[in-house]
XYZ file of C-alpha atoms in Angstrom:
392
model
C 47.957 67.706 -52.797
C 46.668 68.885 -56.188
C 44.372 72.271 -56.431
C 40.714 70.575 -56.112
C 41.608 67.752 -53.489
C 42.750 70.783 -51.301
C 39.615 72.520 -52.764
C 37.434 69.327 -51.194
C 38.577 69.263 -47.732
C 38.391 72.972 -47.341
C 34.524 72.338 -47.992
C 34.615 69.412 -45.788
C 36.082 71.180 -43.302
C 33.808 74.297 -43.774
C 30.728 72.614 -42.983
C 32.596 70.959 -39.869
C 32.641 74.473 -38.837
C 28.973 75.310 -39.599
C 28.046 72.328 -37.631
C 30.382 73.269 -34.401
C 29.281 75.904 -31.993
C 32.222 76.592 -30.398
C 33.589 80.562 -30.494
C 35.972 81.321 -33.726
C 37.752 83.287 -31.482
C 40.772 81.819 -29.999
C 40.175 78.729 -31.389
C 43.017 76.968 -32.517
C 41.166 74.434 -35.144
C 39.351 77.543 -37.040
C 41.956 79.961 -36.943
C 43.810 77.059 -38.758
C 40.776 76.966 -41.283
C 41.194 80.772 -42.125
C 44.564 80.383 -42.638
C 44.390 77.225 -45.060
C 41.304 78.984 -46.887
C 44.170 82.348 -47.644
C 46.632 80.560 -48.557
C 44.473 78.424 -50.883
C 44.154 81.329 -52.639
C 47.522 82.589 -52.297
C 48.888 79.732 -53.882
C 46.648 79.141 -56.834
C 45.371 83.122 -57.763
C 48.255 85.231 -59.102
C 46.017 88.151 -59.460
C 44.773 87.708 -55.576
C 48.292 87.927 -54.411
C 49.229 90.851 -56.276
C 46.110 92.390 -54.525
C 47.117 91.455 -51.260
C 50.776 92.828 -51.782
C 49.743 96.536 -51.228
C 46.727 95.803 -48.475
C 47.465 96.546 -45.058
C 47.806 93.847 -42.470
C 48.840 93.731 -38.833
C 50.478 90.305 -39.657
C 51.799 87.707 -41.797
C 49.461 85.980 -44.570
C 50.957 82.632 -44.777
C 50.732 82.128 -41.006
C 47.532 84.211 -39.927
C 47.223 83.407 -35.869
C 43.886 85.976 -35.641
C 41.527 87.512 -37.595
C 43.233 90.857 -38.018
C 45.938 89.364 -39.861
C 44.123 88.913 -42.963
C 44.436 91.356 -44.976
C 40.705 93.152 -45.872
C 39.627 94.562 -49.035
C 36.711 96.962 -49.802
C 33.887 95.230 -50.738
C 34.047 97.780 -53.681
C 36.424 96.155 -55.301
C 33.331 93.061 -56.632
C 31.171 95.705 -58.208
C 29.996 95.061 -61.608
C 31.153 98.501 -62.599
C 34.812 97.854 -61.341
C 35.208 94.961 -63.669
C 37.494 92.381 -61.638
C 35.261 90.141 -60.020
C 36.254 87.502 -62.534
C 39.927 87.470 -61.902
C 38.996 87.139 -58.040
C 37.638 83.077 -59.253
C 40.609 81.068 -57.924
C 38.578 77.452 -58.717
C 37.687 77.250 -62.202
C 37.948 74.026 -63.281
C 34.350 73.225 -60.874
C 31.438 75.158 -62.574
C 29.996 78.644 -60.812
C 27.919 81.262 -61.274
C 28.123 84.708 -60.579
C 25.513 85.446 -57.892
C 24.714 88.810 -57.956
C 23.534 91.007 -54.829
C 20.226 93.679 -54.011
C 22.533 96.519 -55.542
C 21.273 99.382 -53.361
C 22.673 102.259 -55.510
C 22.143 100.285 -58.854
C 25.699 98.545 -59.062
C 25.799 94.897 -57.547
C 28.365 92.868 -56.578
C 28.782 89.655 -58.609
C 30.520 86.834 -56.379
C 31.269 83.343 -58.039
C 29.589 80.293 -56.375
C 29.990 77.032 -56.824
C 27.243 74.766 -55.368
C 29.168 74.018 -52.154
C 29.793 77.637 -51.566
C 25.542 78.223 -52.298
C 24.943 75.440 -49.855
C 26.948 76.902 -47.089
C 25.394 80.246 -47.802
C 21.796 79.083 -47.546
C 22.617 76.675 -44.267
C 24.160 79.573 -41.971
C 21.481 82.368 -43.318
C 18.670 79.782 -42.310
C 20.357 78.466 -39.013
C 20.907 82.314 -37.981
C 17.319 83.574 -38.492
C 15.866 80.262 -36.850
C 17.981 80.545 -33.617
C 16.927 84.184 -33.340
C 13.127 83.398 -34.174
C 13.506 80.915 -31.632
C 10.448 77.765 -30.997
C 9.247 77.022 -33.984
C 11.495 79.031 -36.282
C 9.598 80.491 -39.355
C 6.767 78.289 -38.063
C 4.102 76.686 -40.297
C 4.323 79.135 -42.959
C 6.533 82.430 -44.555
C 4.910 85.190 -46.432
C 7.381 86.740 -47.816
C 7.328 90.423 -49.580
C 8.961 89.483 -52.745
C 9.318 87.677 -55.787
C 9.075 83.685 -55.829
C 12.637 83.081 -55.685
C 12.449 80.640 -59.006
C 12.332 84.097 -61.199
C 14.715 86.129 -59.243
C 17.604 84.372 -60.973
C 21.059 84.358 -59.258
C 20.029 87.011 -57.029
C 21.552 85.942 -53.932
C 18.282 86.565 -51.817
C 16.977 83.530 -54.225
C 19.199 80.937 -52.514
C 18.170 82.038 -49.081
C 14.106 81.580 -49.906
C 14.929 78.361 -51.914
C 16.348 77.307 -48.424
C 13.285 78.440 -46.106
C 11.231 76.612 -48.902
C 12.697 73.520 -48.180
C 11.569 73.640 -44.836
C 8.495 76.106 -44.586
C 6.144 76.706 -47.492
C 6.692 80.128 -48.526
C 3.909 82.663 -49.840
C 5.119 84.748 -52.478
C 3.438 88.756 -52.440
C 5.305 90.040 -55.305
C 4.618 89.331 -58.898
C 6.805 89.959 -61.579
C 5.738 90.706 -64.964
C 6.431 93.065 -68.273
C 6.337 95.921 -65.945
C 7.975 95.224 -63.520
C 7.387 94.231 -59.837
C 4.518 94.760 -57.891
C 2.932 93.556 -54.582
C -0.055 91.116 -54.116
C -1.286 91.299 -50.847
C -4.763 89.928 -51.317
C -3.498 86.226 -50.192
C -2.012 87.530 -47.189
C -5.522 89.456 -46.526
C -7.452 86.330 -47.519
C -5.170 84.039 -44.683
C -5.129 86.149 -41.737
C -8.643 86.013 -40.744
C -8.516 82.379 -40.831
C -4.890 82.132 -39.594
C -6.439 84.284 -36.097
C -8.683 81.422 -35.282
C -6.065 78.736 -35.545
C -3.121 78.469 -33.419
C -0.386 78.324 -36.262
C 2.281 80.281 -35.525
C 3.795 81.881 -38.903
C 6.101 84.342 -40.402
C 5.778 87.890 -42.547
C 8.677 89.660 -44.145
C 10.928 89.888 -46.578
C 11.577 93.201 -48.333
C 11.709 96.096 -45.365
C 10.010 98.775 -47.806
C 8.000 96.283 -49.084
C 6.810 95.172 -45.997
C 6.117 97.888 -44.138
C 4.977 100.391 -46.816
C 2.458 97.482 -47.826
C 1.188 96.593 -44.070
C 1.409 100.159 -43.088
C -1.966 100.694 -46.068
C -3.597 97.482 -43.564
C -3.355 99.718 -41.120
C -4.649 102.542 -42.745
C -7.545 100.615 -43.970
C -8.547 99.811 -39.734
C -7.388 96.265 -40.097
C -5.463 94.664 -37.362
C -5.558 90.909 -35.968
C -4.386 89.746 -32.603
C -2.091 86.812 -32.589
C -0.985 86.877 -29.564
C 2.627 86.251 -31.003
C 2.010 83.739 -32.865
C 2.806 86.002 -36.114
C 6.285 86.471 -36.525
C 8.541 89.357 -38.864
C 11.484 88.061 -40.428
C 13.198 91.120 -42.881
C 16.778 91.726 -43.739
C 19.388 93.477 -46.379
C 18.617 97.040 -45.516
C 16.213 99.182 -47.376
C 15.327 101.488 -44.466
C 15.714 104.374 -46.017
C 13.068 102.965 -48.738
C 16.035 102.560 -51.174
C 16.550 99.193 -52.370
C 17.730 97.768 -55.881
C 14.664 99.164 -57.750
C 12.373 100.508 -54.883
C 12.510 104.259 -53.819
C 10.091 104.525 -51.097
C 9.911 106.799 -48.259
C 12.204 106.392 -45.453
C 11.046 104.258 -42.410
C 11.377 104.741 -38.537
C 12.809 101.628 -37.449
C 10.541 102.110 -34.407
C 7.588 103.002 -35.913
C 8.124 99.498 -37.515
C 8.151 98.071 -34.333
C 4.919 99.502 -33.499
C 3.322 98.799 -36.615
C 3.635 94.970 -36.191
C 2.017 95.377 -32.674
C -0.427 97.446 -33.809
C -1.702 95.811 -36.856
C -0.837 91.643 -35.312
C -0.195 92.030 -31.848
C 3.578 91.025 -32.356
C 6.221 91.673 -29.655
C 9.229 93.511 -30.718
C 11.036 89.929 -29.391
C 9.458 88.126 -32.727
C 10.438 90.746 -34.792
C 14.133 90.001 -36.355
C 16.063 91.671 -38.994
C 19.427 90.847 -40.842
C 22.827 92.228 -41.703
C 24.471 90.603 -43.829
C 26.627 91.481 -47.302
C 26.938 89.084 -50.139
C 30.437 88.524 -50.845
C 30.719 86.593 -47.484
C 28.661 83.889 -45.899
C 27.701 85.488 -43.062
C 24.460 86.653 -41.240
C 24.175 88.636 -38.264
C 20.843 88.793 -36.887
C 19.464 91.741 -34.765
C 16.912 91.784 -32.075
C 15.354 95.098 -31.216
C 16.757 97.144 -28.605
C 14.694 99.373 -26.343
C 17.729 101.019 -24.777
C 19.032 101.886 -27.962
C 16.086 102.165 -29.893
C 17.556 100.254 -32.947
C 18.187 96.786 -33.992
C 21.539 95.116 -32.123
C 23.092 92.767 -34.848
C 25.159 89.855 -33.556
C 28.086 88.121 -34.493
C 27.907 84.528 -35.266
C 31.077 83.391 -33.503
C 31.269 79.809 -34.219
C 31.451 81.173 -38.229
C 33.653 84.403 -37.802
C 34.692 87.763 -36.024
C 33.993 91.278 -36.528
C 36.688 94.382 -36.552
C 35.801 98.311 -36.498
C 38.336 100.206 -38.843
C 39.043 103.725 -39.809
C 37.645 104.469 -42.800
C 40.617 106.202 -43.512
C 43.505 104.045 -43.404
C 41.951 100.818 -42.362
C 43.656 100.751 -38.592
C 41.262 98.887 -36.291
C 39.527 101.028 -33.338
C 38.376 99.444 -30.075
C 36.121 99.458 -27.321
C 32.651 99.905 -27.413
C 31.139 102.802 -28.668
C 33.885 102.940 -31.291
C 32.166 103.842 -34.952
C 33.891 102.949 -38.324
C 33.761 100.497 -41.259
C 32.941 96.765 -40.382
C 35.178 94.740 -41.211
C 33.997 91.016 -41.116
C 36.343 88.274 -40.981
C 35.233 84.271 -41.838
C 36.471 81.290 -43.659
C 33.416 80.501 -45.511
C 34.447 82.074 -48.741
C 36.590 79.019 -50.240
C 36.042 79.721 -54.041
C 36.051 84.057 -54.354
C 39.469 84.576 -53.505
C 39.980 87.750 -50.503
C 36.139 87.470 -49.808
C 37.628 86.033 -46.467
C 38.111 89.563 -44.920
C 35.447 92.085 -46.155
C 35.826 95.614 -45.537
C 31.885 96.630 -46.129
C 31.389 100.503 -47.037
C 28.907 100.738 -44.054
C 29.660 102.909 -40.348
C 28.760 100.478 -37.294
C 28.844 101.312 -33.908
C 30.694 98.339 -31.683
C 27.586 98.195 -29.211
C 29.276 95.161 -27.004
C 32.619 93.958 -27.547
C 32.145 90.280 -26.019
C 28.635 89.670 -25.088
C 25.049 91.141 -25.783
C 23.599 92.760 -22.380
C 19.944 91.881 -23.707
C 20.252 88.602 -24.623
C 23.513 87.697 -23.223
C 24.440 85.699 -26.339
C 28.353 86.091 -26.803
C 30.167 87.544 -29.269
C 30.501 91.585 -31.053
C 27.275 93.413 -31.269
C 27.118 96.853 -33.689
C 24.271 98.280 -34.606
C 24.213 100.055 -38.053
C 24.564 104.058 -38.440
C 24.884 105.126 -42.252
C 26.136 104.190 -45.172
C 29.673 105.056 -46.261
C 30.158 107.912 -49.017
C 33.607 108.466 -48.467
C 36.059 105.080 -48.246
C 36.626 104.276 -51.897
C 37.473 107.721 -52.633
C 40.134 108.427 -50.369
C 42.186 106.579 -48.063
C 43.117 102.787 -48.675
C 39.752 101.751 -50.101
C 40.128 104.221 -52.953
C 44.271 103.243 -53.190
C 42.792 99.587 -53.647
C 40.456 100.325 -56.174
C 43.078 103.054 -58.152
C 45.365 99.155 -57.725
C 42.961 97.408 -59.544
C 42.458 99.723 -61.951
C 46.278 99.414 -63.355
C 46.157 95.972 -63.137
């Protein structure tokens, strides 16, 4: 079978996957996917094998029978500053772009696409938020703290609101001009009146600074609106310590968040969801809030992949809950990006269920999210990775 018929059935069978429900765990047909997906890339990217050669791994690449035999790399290793995201591209001869992600700290990972690998992307990001919105997903209509995704370019965040577009109008509150970015609230302030004598059930969200920094001036202004939950908060990729790409706003209480939205719309904190996700994999995990824990509980989509908590020194894997480390997320929808199939992201989790949520009782890992990791790609096998790549 030459390179892009195998490339065509691995995208076949990829969306097979999106479309069956059925755990990722154990199961025989989509362990068989990962594997394929690896060795695809083993056999046609040089420079992805030599990468592999010094990784880790609790078992044998060319016939992976779980997860943790994949061998993860740092998600480190895509940054625009490192310089090899480009030899990571094992299908060239089908065009790509590099999508590029929200760069906290200023240095974003580029990740080639091609259009199958966007339209996965954009199907299990909308399917995840919609089954954790649940009736009426985003409802009638989205308005969404940031710019209309048309001038955000190949940020990956573009993709996702193209997506929720094609099935919910979206309302854009951030303009972008000469100088810069800045927030328009005055249509959202001109629809909710009129949206609290309807019944339409909608969404808010987007950006979390953006958001709640933005609402939080509503507030402060006396304005609030009762809904009744009908108003719904969608957010997602981080930003709660105000940091995000080019924002740098004060940090924000996760809880007083939660309050905010019942204060100022009368939303329940079981309307309110927020995302996980990193952009070198195809992945979502949506969170619900958690009372108990007084944080959002992120899930793992098991019918796409499987989670892992590792050391953030030498990569072994810890278990049982309450175990805190590097995430490790595991998936075969990454058939173009060679390695993207095992992520090791530079974030601390803490493995809340192993199996199945106690809240919801929807099945699968559940972490919630501690800190940020200052410490894996300078020592330990993150940093021996990168020091790899550098030589190469």
């Amino acid at each position: 079978m030459d390179k892009l018929e195998a490339y065509r059935q691995l995208v076949d069978r990829m969306n097979d996957l999106i479309s069956n429900e059925h755990p990722f765990k154990n199961n025989h047909k989509k362990i068989k996917l990962l594997r394929d997906v690896i060795n695809f890339h083993f056999d046609h990217n040089e420079f992805y094998r030599k990468v592999l050669s010094i990784i880790p791994s609790d078992g044998d690449v060319e016939n992976i029978k779980e997860p943790s035999d994949v061998p993860p790399l740092p998600t480190h290793v895509f940054k625009r500053s490192v310089g090899k995201y480009a030899d990571f591209v094992t299908v060239r001869e089908i065009p790509f772009k590099y999508y590029t992600s929200s760069a906290t700290g200023g240095d974003p990972s580029l990740v080639a696409r091609t259009d199958d690998d966007k339209e996965i992307m954009k199907s299990v990001y909308y399917d995840r938020y919609v089954d954790f919105l649940g009736d009426n997903g985003f409802g009638e209509k989205l308005f969404a703290f940031a710019p209309p995704h048309p001038k955000l370019g190949t940020a990956q965040i573009a993709q996702i609101y193209a997506k929720i577009n094609e099935n919910v109008p979206v309302e854009y509150l951030v303009e972008l001009d000469e100088k810069g970015a800045r927030v328009v609230p005055e249509l959202l302030l001109k629809e909710l009146p009129k949206l609290e004598k309807s019944d339409v059930v909608f969404t808010v969200g987007g950006s979390v600074p953006l958001t709640y920094h933005t609402l939080l001036k509503f507030k402060e202004k006396g304005l609030s609106w009762d809904f009744n939950g009908r108003c719904k908060i969608a957010v997602g990729a981080g930003g709660w310590d105000g940091v995000k790409g080019s924002i740098n706003l004060p940090p924000i209480s996760k809880k007083d968040f939660i309050d905010l939205m019942y204060q100022l719309f009368r939303t329940p904190s079981d309307k309110i969801v927020d995302g996980y996700a990193t952009s070198e994999i195809s992945v979502l995990f949506p969170g619900h809030w958690s009372e108990e824990h007084q944080d959002f509980l992120y899930h793992t989509p098991v019918a796409y992949g499987n989670v892992l908590i590792r050391d953030s020194r030498n990569y072994e894997i810890l278990e049982g809950e309450g175990s805190r480390g590097l995430i490790n997320i595991i998936s075969p929808l990454a058939p173009t990006t060679a390695g993207t199939n095992s992520l090791v992201v530079s974030d601390i989790v803490e493995l809340v269920a192993e199996d199945k949520c106690d809240e919801c009782g929807r099945r699968g890992p559940v972490f919630r999210y501690i800190s940020r990791d200052k410490s894996s790609y300078k020592t330990g096998c993150g940093a021996m990775v990168l020091k790899y790549l550098k030589e190469l």
